Short mmCIF file of C-alpha atoms in Angstrom, two decimals:
data_model
loop_
_atom_site.label_atom_id
_atom_site.label_comp_id
_atom_site.label_asym_id
_atom_site.label_seq_id
_atom_site.Cartn_x
_atom_site.Cartn_y
_atom_site.Cartn_z
CA MET A 9 140.23 132.01 73.84
CA THR A 10 137.25 129.71 74.22
CA HIS A 11 136.50 127.45 77.14
CA ALA A 12 134.66 124.14 77.32
CA HIS A 13 133.46 122.85 80.66
CA ARG A 14 132.13 119.55 81.98
CA ALA A 15 129.54 119.21 84.75
CA TRP A 16 128.95 115.88 86.47
CA LEU A 17 125.58 114.84 87.93
CA LEU A 18 125.89 112.05 90.49
CA ALA A 19 123.03 109.63 91.10
CA GLY A 20 121.60 109.40 94.60
CA ALA A 21 119.71 111.48 97.12
CA ILE A 22 120.47 113.31 100.33
CA GLY A 23 117.58 113.09 102.75
CA LEU A 24 116.32 116.22 104.49
CA ALA A 25 113.70 115.77 107.16
CA SER A 26 112.27 118.07 109.79
CA ALA A 27 113.30 117.41 113.37
CA ALA A 28 110.70 116.63 116.00
CA PRO A 29 110.01 119.52 118.38
CA SER A 30 110.91 117.36 121.38
CA ALA A 31 114.46 116.52 122.38
CA ALA A 32 113.37 112.89 122.83
CA ALA A 33 113.43 110.71 119.74
CA GLU A 34 110.06 109.71 118.35
CA PRO A 35 109.26 106.01 118.88
CA VAL A 36 109.81 103.85 115.82
CA ASN A 37 106.80 101.61 116.41
CA GLY A 38 103.52 103.07 115.22
CA ARG A 39 100.00 101.67 115.02
CA LEU A 40 98.76 98.21 114.16
CA VAL A 41 96.24 97.54 111.42
CA TYR A 42 93.99 94.48 111.47
CA THR A 43 90.77 93.12 110.00
CA SER A 44 87.75 93.25 112.30
CA PHE A 45 84.28 91.82 111.74
CA GLU A 46 82.85 93.88 114.61
CA SER A 47 81.81 96.79 112.35
CA SER A 48 80.41 94.71 109.50
CA ALA A 49 76.78 93.70 109.12
CA ASP A 50 77.96 90.86 106.90
CA PRO A 51 79.37 88.02 109.04
CA LEU A 52 81.61 87.07 106.12
CA ALA A 53 83.06 90.56 105.52
CA GLY A 54 85.52 92.48 107.67
CA ASP A 55 86.79 96.07 107.75
CA LEU A 56 90.26 97.46 108.41
CA TRP A 57 90.85 99.01 111.83
CA THR A 58 93.95 100.50 113.46
CA MET A 59 95.04 100.76 117.08
CA ASN A 60 97.96 101.76 119.24
CA ALA A 61 100.61 99.18 120.12
CA ASP A 62 98.97 98.65 123.53
CA GLY A 63 95.51 98.09 122.04
CA THR A 64 94.11 101.53 122.85
CA ASP A 65 92.52 104.06 120.49
CA LYS A 66 90.89 101.58 118.12
CA GLN A 67 89.68 103.36 114.97
CA GLN A 68 87.90 102.07 111.89
CA ALA A 69 89.99 102.97 108.83
CA VAL A 70 88.03 101.51 105.90
CA PHE A 71 84.24 101.73 105.67
CA ASP A 72 83.21 99.31 102.98
CA PRO A 73 80.64 96.52 102.74
CA ALA A 74 83.20 94.44 100.86
CA TYR A 75 85.66 92.16 102.64
CA ASP A 76 88.90 94.08 103.39
CA ALA A 77 91.85 91.97 104.53
CA GLN A 78 95.56 91.17 104.23
CA PRO A 79 96.80 94.68 105.17
CA ASP A 80 100.45 95.67 104.76
CA TRP A 81 101.85 99.00 105.99
CA SER A 82 104.05 101.06 103.68
CA PRO A 83 107.68 101.41 104.81
CA ASP A 84 107.11 105.04 105.88
CA GLY A 85 103.96 104.27 107.87
CA THR A 86 101.66 106.56 105.87
CA ARG A 87 99.73 104.06 103.69
CA ILE A 88 98.31 100.56 103.81
CA ALA A 89 97.98 98.20 100.86
CA PHE A 90 95.23 95.64 101.30
CA ARG A 91 92.98 93.16 99.54
CA ASN A 92 89.30 93.87 99.01
CA ARG A 93 86.45 92.19 97.23
CA ARG A 94 84.61 94.61 94.99
CA ASN A 95 82.72 93.64 91.85
CA SER A 96 82.79 89.98 92.94
CA ARG A 97 86.54 89.68 92.48
CA PHE A 98 89.58 90.02 94.70
CA GLU A 99 91.60 93.15 94.00
CA SER A 100 93.98 95.40 95.95
CA ALA A 101 93.75 99.00 97.10
CA ILE A 102 95.83 101.57 98.98
CA LEU A 103 94.62 103.42 102.07
CA ASP A 104 96.37 106.80 102.41
CA PHE A 105 96.40 108.51 105.82
CA ARG A 106 97.92 111.66 104.31
CA VAL A 107 94.73 112.43 102.37
CA ARG A 108 91.27 112.75 103.93
CA ASP A 109 87.80 112.85 102.40
CA ALA A 110 84.98 115.23 103.36
CA ALA A 111 84.13 113.05 106.36
CA GLY A 112 87.73 113.15 107.59
CA ARG A 113 88.41 109.53 106.69
CA PRO A 114 91.64 108.41 105.01
CA VAL A 115 91.19 108.03 101.27
CA VAL A 116 91.10 104.61 99.62
CA THR A 117 92.37 104.30 96.04
CA ASP A 118 91.57 101.11 94.17
CA ILE A 119 94.46 99.74 92.14
CA PRO A 120 93.15 99.16 88.59
CA HIS A 121 92.52 95.47 88.02
CA ALA A 122 94.73 93.40 85.76
CA GLY A 123 93.72 93.50 82.13
CA ASP A 124 93.99 89.72 81.82
CA GLY A 125 91.24 89.11 84.37
CA THR A 126 93.50 87.66 87.07
CA GLN A 127 92.95 88.53 90.73
CA THR A 128 95.36 90.55 92.90
CA THR A 129 95.70 89.57 96.57
CA GLN A 130 98.22 89.55 99.45
CA PRO A 131 99.92 92.83 98.45
CA SER A 132 103.34 93.45 100.00
CA TRP A 133 105.29 96.71 99.73
CA PHE A 134 108.72 96.95 98.17
CA PRO A 135 111.11 98.04 100.98
CA ASN A 136 111.76 101.23 98.98
CA GLY A 137 108.03 101.95 98.75
CA GLN A 138 108.09 102.08 94.95
CA GLY A 139 105.96 99.04 94.14
CA LEU A 140 104.10 95.97 95.36
CA LEU A 141 104.60 92.24 95.23
CA TYR A 142 101.34 90.33 95.11
CA ARG A 143 99.75 86.93 94.66
CA ARG A 144 98.36 86.70 91.13
CA THR A 145 95.57 84.15 90.77
CA THR A 146 93.85 83.04 87.60
CA THR A 147 90.06 82.84 87.61
CA ALA A 148 89.46 80.11 85.05
CA PRO A 149 89.80 76.61 86.51
CA PRO A 150 92.12 75.13 87.37
CA THR A 151 93.20 78.26 89.25
CA ARG A 152 96.91 79.08 89.51
CA SER A 153 98.77 81.41 91.86
CA ASP A 154 102.18 82.95 91.26
CA VAL A 155 104.18 85.88 92.65
CA TRP A 156 104.05 89.02 90.54
CA ALA A 157 105.07 92.65 90.97
CA MET A 158 103.49 95.92 89.87
CA ASN A 159 103.74 99.67 90.23
CA LEU A 160 101.52 101.35 92.82
CA ASP A 161 99.08 102.38 90.10
CA GLY A 162 98.77 98.81 88.81
CA THR A 163 100.96 99.31 85.75
CA ASN A 164 104.02 97.28 84.73
CA ARG A 165 102.70 93.98 86.05
CA ARG A 166 105.38 91.33 85.65
CA PRO A 167 106.13 87.81 86.96
CA VAL A 168 108.64 87.37 89.78
CA VAL A 169 108.26 83.75 90.94
CA VAL A 170 106.50 81.23 88.70
CA LEU A 171 106.61 77.59 89.79
CA PRO A 172 104.52 74.50 89.03
CA GLU A 173 102.99 74.87 92.51
CA ASP A 174 100.95 77.79 93.90
CA GLN A 175 102.65 80.51 95.96
CA PHE A 176 101.32 82.58 98.87
CA TYR A 177 102.37 85.54 101.05
CA PRO A 178 105.26 87.00 99.04
CA SER A 179 107.61 89.62 100.47
CA PHE A 180 110.99 91.14 99.67
CA SER A 181 113.87 90.97 102.12
CA PRO A 182 114.82 94.44 103.43
CA ASP A 183 117.72 94.59 100.94
CA MET A 184 115.43 93.38 98.10
CA ARG A 185 117.83 90.57 97.23
CA THR A 186 115.50 87.73 98.24
CA VAL A 187 111.80 87.00 97.77
CA LEU A 188 110.18 85.00 100.57
CA PHE A 189 106.96 83.04 100.07
CA SER A 190 105.00 79.92 100.96
CA THR A 191 104.45 77.16 98.39
CA VAL A 192 101.67 74.60 98.16
CA LYS A 193 103.02 71.05 98.13
CA GLY A 194 99.80 69.04 98.36
CA ALA A 195 96.29 69.07 99.78
CA ASP A 196 96.29 71.64 102.61
CA ALA A 197 100.09 71.45 102.90
CA ARG A 198 102.68 74.19 102.42
CA ASN A 199 106.37 74.88 102.92
CA ILE A 200 108.44 78.06 103.12
CA GLN A 201 110.78 78.94 100.28
CA ALA A 202 112.97 81.83 99.13
CA MET A 203 114.23 82.94 95.73
CA ASP A 204 117.52 84.71 95.08
CA VAL A 205 116.56 87.69 92.92
CA ALA A 206 119.88 87.79 91.08
CA THR A 207 120.05 84.11 90.12
CA GLY A 208 116.46 82.86 90.41
CA ALA A 209 117.65 79.99 92.62
CA ILE A 210 114.93 78.57 94.90
CA THR A 211 115.77 77.42 98.45
CA THR A 212 113.39 75.57 100.77
CA LEU A 213 113.84 77.12 104.20
CA PHE A 214 111.34 75.08 106.24
CA ASP A 215 109.38 71.90 105.46
CA HIS A 216 109.10 69.63 108.48
CA SER A 217 107.01 66.84 106.90
CA PRO A 218 105.30 65.94 103.60
CA ARG A 219 101.87 67.07 104.89
CA SER A 220 102.98 69.93 107.11
CA TYR A 221 101.43 73.38 106.96
CA ASP A 222 104.24 75.97 107.11
CA SER A 223 103.13 79.40 105.92
CA ALA A 224 102.81 83.19 106.37
CA PRO A 225 106.57 83.93 106.59
CA ALA A 226 107.55 87.44 107.70
CA TRP A 227 110.99 89.10 107.59
CA SER A 228 112.38 90.78 110.69
CA PRO A 229 113.24 94.46 110.06
CA ASP A 230 116.97 93.66 109.87
CA GLY A 231 116.42 90.71 107.52
CA ARG A 232 118.16 88.26 109.85
CA GLN A 233 115.12 86.32 111.08
CA ILE A 234 111.84 85.00 109.72
CA ALA A 235 108.69 84.49 111.76
CA PHE A 236 106.09 82.04 110.45
CA GLU A 237 103.18 79.78 111.34
CA SER A 238 103.48 75.98 111.40
CA ASP A 239 101.67 72.88 112.64
CA LEU A 240 104.99 71.31 113.62
CA ASP A 241 103.69 70.43 117.12
CA GLY A 242 100.30 69.22 115.88
CA ASP A 243 98.38 72.51 115.90
CA ARG A 244 99.11 75.91 114.42
CA GLU A 245 101.79 77.85 116.37
CA ILE A 246 104.19 80.76 115.79
CA TYR A 247 107.88 80.04 115.14
CA VAL A 248 111.02 82.03 114.34
CA MET A 249 114.09 80.89 112.39
CA ASN A 250 117.23 82.44 111.00
CA ALA A 251 117.00 83.81 107.46
CA ASP A 252 118.82 80.72 106.12
CA GLY A 253 116.30 78.34 107.76
CA SER A 254 118.49 77.38 110.70
CA ASN A 255 117.86 77.67 114.45
CA VAL A 256 114.06 77.15 114.42
CA ARG A 257 112.42 78.21 117.71
CA GLN A 258 108.81 77.69 118.78
CA LEU A 259 107.32 80.82 120.40
CA THR A 260 103.76 79.81 121.31
CA HIS A 261 102.87 76.60 123.16
CA ASN A 262 99.16 75.90 123.61
CA GLY A 263 96.18 74.14 122.09
CA ASN A 264 94.94 77.29 120.39
CA TRP A 265 95.42 78.30 116.77
CA GLU A 266 98.05 81.01 116.18
CA GLU A 267 98.80 82.48 112.77
CA GLY A 268 100.00 85.45 110.73
CA PRO A 269 103.00 86.88 112.64
CA ALA A 270 104.08 90.47 111.93
CA TRP A 271 107.18 92.20 113.32
CA SER A 272 107.17 95.59 114.97
CA PRO A 273 109.28 98.12 113.01
CA ASP A 274 112.02 98.06 115.67
CA GLY A 275 112.04 94.25 115.84
CA THR A 276 111.27 94.07 119.57
CA ARG A 277 107.72 92.65 119.30
CA LEU A 278 105.63 90.29 117.18
CA ALA A 279 101.92 90.70 116.52
CA PHE A 280 99.84 87.64 115.66
CA THR A 281 96.31 86.21 115.60
CA ARG A 282 95.15 83.77 118.28
CA ALA A 283 91.95 81.79 117.61
CA LEU A 284 90.07 80.19 120.50
CA SER A 285 87.46 78.79 118.09
CA ASN A 286 86.40 79.07 114.46
CA THR A 287 84.52 82.27 115.31
CA ASP A 288 86.65 83.83 118.07
CA TYR A 289 89.90 85.45 116.84
CA ASN A 290 91.89 88.19 118.56
CA VAL A 291 95.12 90.12 118.05
CA TRP A 292 98.02 89.55 120.44
CA THR A 293 101.64 90.66 120.70
CA MET A 294 104.70 89.08 122.29
CA ALA A 295 108.46 89.43 122.56
CA PRO A 296 110.51 87.69 119.82
CA ASP A 297 111.37 84.91 122.26
CA GLY A 298 107.69 84.17 122.96
CA THR A 299 107.53 85.82 126.37
CA ASP A 300 105.36 88.74 127.51
CA GLN A 301 102.26 87.77 125.52
CA ARG A 302 99.58 90.47 125.58
CA GLN A 303 96.02 90.42 124.26
CA LEU A 304 95.11 93.64 122.39
CA THR A 305 91.57 92.96 121.12
CA THR A 306 88.71 91.32 123.02
CA TYR A 307 85.86 91.26 120.50
CA ALA A 308 83.91 88.00 120.74
CA GLY A 309 84.17 87.52 117.00
CA ARG A 310 86.97 87.86 114.50
CA ASP A 311 89.85 90.36 114.87
CA GLU A 312 92.71 89.01 112.75
CA SER A 313 95.65 89.48 110.36
CA PRO A 314 97.58 92.29 112.09
CA ASP A 315 100.42 94.26 110.56
CA TRP A 316 102.60 96.78 112.37
CA GLY A 317 103.39 100.19 110.91
CA ARG A 318 106.23 102.60 111.45
CA ASN A 319 105.48 105.83 113.29
CA PRO A 320 105.51 108.51 110.58
CA GLY A 321 106.07 111.17 113.26
CA PRO A 322 103.80 114.09 114.14
CA GLY A 323 103.53 116.59 111.32
CA THR A 324 106.53 115.19 109.53
CA VAL A 325 107.64 117.26 106.54
CA GLY A 326 110.64 116.31 104.45
CA GLY A 327 112.23 116.37 101.08
CA THR A 328 115.13 115.04 99.07
CA VAL A 329 117.96 116.80 97.28
CA PRO A 330 119.40 115.11 94.20
CA ALA A 331 123.16 114.71 94.50
CA THR A 332 124.39 117.40 92.13
CA LEU A 333 127.66 118.86 90.88
CA ALA A 334 126.99 121.77 88.52
CA LEU A 335 129.57 124.03 86.85
CA SER A 336 128.99 126.90 84.43
CA LEU A 337 131.42 129.37 82.80
CA ASP A 338 130.67 132.94 81.76
CA GLY A 339 132.07 132.37 78.26
CA ALA A 340 135.26 133.01 76.31
CA ALA A 341 138.10 135.11 77.74
CA SER A 342 140.57 137.11 75.65
CA PHE A 343 144.05 138.48 76.36
CA GLY A 344 143.54 141.10 73.70
CA THR A 345 146.47 141.91 71.38
CA PHE A 346 149.88 140.27 71.79
CA THR A 347 152.68 142.75 70.94
CA PRO A 348 155.82 141.20 69.39
CA GLY A 349 159.28 142.18 70.68
CA LEU A 350 158.31 142.90 74.32
CA ASP A 351 158.86 141.01 77.58
CA ARG A 352 155.37 140.92 79.06
CA GLU A 353 152.91 138.76 81.02
CA TYR A 354 149.35 139.04 79.82
CA THR A 355 146.55 138.45 82.33
CA VAL A 356 142.79 138.02 81.93
CA SER A 357 140.10 136.85 84.35
CA ALA A 358 136.78 135.09 83.94
CA ARG A 359 134.13 133.76 86.29
CA ALA A 360 132.68 130.31 86.89
CA THR A 361 129.70 129.34 89.05
CA VAL A 362 129.66 126.17 91.15
CA THR A 363 126.73 124.38 92.81
CA SER A 364 127.48 121.23 94.80
CA THR A 365 125.43 119.14 97.22
CA ALA A 366 128.43 116.94 98.01
CA GLY A 367 130.32 116.76 101.27
CA SER A 368 133.39 117.98 99.40
CA ALA A 369 134.23 119.01 95.84
CA THR A 370 137.28 119.94 93.78
CA LEU A 371 137.54 122.01 90.61
CA SER A 372 140.35 121.11 88.24
CA VAL A 373 141.42 121.98 84.70
CA SER A 374 142.98 119.89 81.99
CA ASP A 375 146.67 120.53 81.18
CA PRO A 376 146.49 124.04 79.67
CA GLY A 377 149.40 123.40 77.33
CA HIS A 378 150.25 126.17 74.83
CA LEU A 379 148.08 128.62 72.92
CA GLU A 380 147.93 127.60 69.28
CA ASN A 381 147.60 129.45 65.97
CA GLY A 382 147.28 126.87 63.24
CA THR A 383 150.55 124.93 63.22
CA TYR A 384 152.24 127.52 65.44
CA HIS A 385 152.15 127.71 69.23
CA LEU A 386 153.51 130.06 71.87
CA PRO A 387 156.81 128.90 73.38
CA GLN A 388 155.67 129.44 76.98
CA ALA A 389 152.79 127.47 78.50
CA LEU A 390 149.47 128.98 79.50
CA ARG A 391 148.88 129.11 83.28
CA VAL A 392 145.46 128.86 84.94
CA GLU A 393 144.61 129.76 88.54
CA MET A 394 141.25 129.06 90.23
CA THR A 395 140.09 130.76 93.43
CA PRO A 396 138.60 128.90 95.24
CA ALA A 397 139.14 125.42 93.83
CA THR A 398 138.08 123.20 96.74
CA TRP A 399 135.05 123.06 99.02
CA THR A 400 134.50 121.11 102.25
CA GLY A 401 130.71 121.27 102.18
CA PRO A 402 127.74 121.99 99.93
CA VAL A 403 127.67 125.31 98.06
CA SER A 404 125.14 127.00 95.81
CA ASN A 405 125.93 129.41 92.96
CA THR A 406 129.37 130.14 94.40
CA THR A 407 131.57 132.35 92.22
CA VAL A 408 135.01 131.09 91.22
CA THR A 409 137.58 133.51 89.78
CA LEU A 410 139.54 132.02 86.88
CA THR A 411 142.82 133.80 86.15
CA PHE A 412 144.68 133.06 82.90
CA ARG A 413 148.34 134.12 82.58
CA GLN A 414 150.44 134.05 79.41
CA ALA A 415 154.10 135.11 79.44
CA ILE A 416 155.69 136.23 76.13
CA ALA A 417 159.41 137.05 75.84
CA ARG A 418 160.75 139.73 73.48
CA THR A 419 162.49 136.98 71.50
CA ASP A 420 159.33 134.82 71.11
CA ALA A 421 158.22 134.68 67.49
CA LEU A 422 154.52 135.48 66.97
CA ARG A 423 152.56 134.48 63.87
CA THR A 424 149.87 136.74 62.49
CA GLY A 425 146.40 135.54 63.50
CA THR A 426 144.57 134.35 66.65
CA TYR A 427 146.04 132.08 69.31
CA THR A 428 143.46 129.95 71.16
CA LYS A 429 143.16 126.91 73.41
CA THR A 430 140.12 124.90 74.53
CA LEU A 431 140.25 123.93 78.21
CA THR A 432 138.15 121.37 80.10
CA PHE A 433 137.17 122.26 83.67
CA THR A 434 135.95 119.36 85.82
CA LEU A 435 134.09 119.44 89.13
CA THR A 436 134.51 116.18 91.06
CA THR A 437 133.81 114.69 94.47
CA THR A 438 134.66 111.59 96.49
CA ASP A 439 131.88 112.32 99.01
CA PRO A 440 128.58 112.66 97.13
#
């Protein structure tokens, strides 16, 4: 008797992460990153700095004479994608806090530049952390800007949004179904648009006048709201609207210049830049309704373009387990010799091994039917028993005893030769 078996591998992952040593949950909101000109000898070049959510513990993160700007935290709070200007061209790089150099500084890895000579700016992480959207700009006049995507190593560059007008500040919605961006509509004028990824349909979400400047849109963590900057009231202020463009609310009300809103990971605060003059910019935060405005930086120069990272947790270590159902059989089982003319039940056992990461699993066998010998078959059906055959949690290399029973009556005619049957064993789950 020979046995075939079928093992199913289910797509997906089960997250395993270490628990914090404290009974209290770690805060979701981590540090803010921003561009500061305080540490740069070049008045036209800034460096990336980070700080706590209350403005304390300011630390320089990137030490580079080039202009580092447009930072965007990775979804897990461990890396920052940003724009720099090396070799007289705008490119993007990734700052990794998990890796340190000999001086103890986080390591910066430049993303290889595009082979076609275009520039890579305004990088924005995929919500799953597997790639970046970016603004792709041609260098030969007249320059053109579109929304493209790429892998983290700069490979697989491909267009995402290509329109007759230029696009700025692209980002995916948290569910990656919509791309949000700002579009140029004339001299120093922009509106806010979104593209449905599945259909390519473009929707204008906010455009209050033909010469309005509506830009820098930012998704809330739950994808239900969008913060943005606009000159709707005559100067640049921060606004919030629903994801469909409805229910627009003005959050800041003053004669200053506010720009570049960024949500906290838990959605309870907004960071933004407030400019008192062309040379005096600082980072502020506020509640999503515009109340409780707090100044975080006080440098009498330019601190700007904040982004808010998730707290990666102290010493976090984790891993993933691929959702797996694995079944193996020891091999063929044999009843031995069938003796004609006797009432007898023949029994033989075999072993199977099951590994399952599912919440539950069931082992079944195809209809055993009858053992066959050419055109002949035994009158009585083969019976198969499996112990155990169900599991209510994950198991690893668990042994299953397979018992095969074949009854033969003394009046059953047996043909010379070998009786066999191929069986299919299937391991399944409804709770991967």
